[in-house]
C-alpha cells in the first residue's frame, strides 16, 4: 500500500496520511470538502475518484471510507 500511496501523490492527490486515517469511519463529502481537502466540490470529487480507482477508498451514498482489502 505504501507504493500505491507514493504513486498517488505523484499524480497530485492531496490527502495526507493522518487525514487518510480519518476514513476508517465513513465521512460525508461535505466534511471532506470543507475540513480535509479544502477545495471546491469538483476538485474534491476528482481527488476522491483517484483514490477510488486506486482501490484505497470506496463510496456509498456520498460517504467515503477506506476500502476493506481482505
Tab-separated table of C-alpha atoms in Angstrom:
chain	number	residue	atom	x	y	z
A	1	UNK	CA	0.000	0.000	0.000
A	2	UNK	CA	2.939	2.375	0.617
A	3	UNK	CA	3.990	2.037	-3.016
A	4	UNK	CA	0.431	2.796	-4.107
A	5	UNK	CA	0.310	5.922	-1.933
A	6	UNK	CA	3.572	7.175	-3.419
A	7	UNK	CA	2.169	6.753	-6.928
A	8	UNK	CA	-0.978	8.621	-5.948
A	9	UNK	CA	0.995	11.533	-4.506
A	10	UNK	CA	2.953	11.813	-7.743
A	11	UNK	CA	-0.388	12.307	-9.501
A	12	UNK	CA	-1.247	15.266	-7.223
A	13	UNK	CA	-3.698	13.574	-4.908
A	14	UNK	CA	-3.623	15.639	-1.782
A	15	UNK	CA	-4.906	13.696	1.217
A	16	UNK	CA	-2.260	13.491	3.952
A	17	UNK	CA	-1.634	10.181	5.723
A	18	UNK	CA	-3.026	11.442	9.030
A	19	UNK	CA	-6.176	12.650	7.237
A	20	UNK	CA	-6.485	9.396	5.330
A	21	UNK	CA	-6.753	7.592	8.676
A	22	UNK	CA	-9.968	9.527	9.331
A	23	UNK	CA	-11.554	7.464	6.556
A	24	UNK	CA	-11.667	4.394	8.819
A	25	UNK	CA	-15.194	5.619	9.513
A	26	UNK	CA	-17.485	6.888	6.731
A	27	UNK	CA	-17.062	10.619	6.088
A	28	UNK	CA	-19.562	12.739	4.166
A	29	UNK	CA	-18.421	14.575	1.051
A	30	UNK	CA	-19.264	17.972	2.578
A	31	UNK	CA	-16.946	17.376	5.546
A	32	UNK	CA	-14.174	16.112	3.269
A	33	UNK	CA	-14.516	19.178	1.070
A	34	UNK	CA	-14.633	21.722	3.911
A	35	UNK	CA	-12.309	20.229	6.521
A	36	UNK	CA	-9.855	17.830	4.858
A	37	UNK	CA	-9.183	18.744	1.230
A	38	UNK	CA	-10.354	22.386	1.382
A	39	UNK	CA	-11.053	22.685	-2.339
A	40	UNK	CA	-14.262	23.144	-4.300
A	41	UNK	CA	-16.660	20.225	-4.853
A	42	UNK	CA	-15.427	19.404	-8.355
A	43	UNK	CA	-11.772	19.223	-7.320
A	44	UNK	CA	-12.642	17.233	-4.187
A	45	UNK	CA	-14.571	14.663	-6.216
A	46	UNK	CA	-11.716	14.418	-8.705
A	47	UNK	CA	-9.242	13.637	-5.931
A	48	UNK	CA	-11.589	11.156	-4.230
A	49	UNK	CA	-12.226	9.374	-7.530
A	50	UNK	CA	-8.485	8.849	-7.965
A	51	UNK	CA	-8.353	7.198	-4.549
A	52	UNK	CA	-11.332	5.025	-5.507
A	53	UNK	CA	-9.667	3.994	-8.785
A	54	UNK	CA	-6.507	3.133	-6.843
A	55	UNK	CA	-8.540	0.843	-4.583
A	56	UNK	CA	-7.927	2.843	-1.412
A	57	UNK	CA	-11.378	4.353	-0.815
A	58	UNK	CA	-14.923	3.340	-1.584
A	59	UNK	CA	-18.052	5.499	-1.787
A	60	UNK	CA	-21.627	4.841	-0.721
A	61	UNK	CA	-24.368	7.482	-0.853
A	62	UNK	CA	-21.989	10.446	-0.522
A	63	UNK	CA	-19.905	8.868	2.244
A	64	UNK	CA	-16.311	7.767	1.720
A	65	UNK	CA	-14.454	5.109	3.717
A	66	UNK	CA	-11.199	3.141	3.457
A	67	UNK	CA	-11.708	0.072	1.334
A	68	UNK	CA	-11.506	-3.207	3.229
A	69	UNK	CA	-8.799	-5.199	1.417
A	70	UNK	CA	-9.187	-8.673	2.917
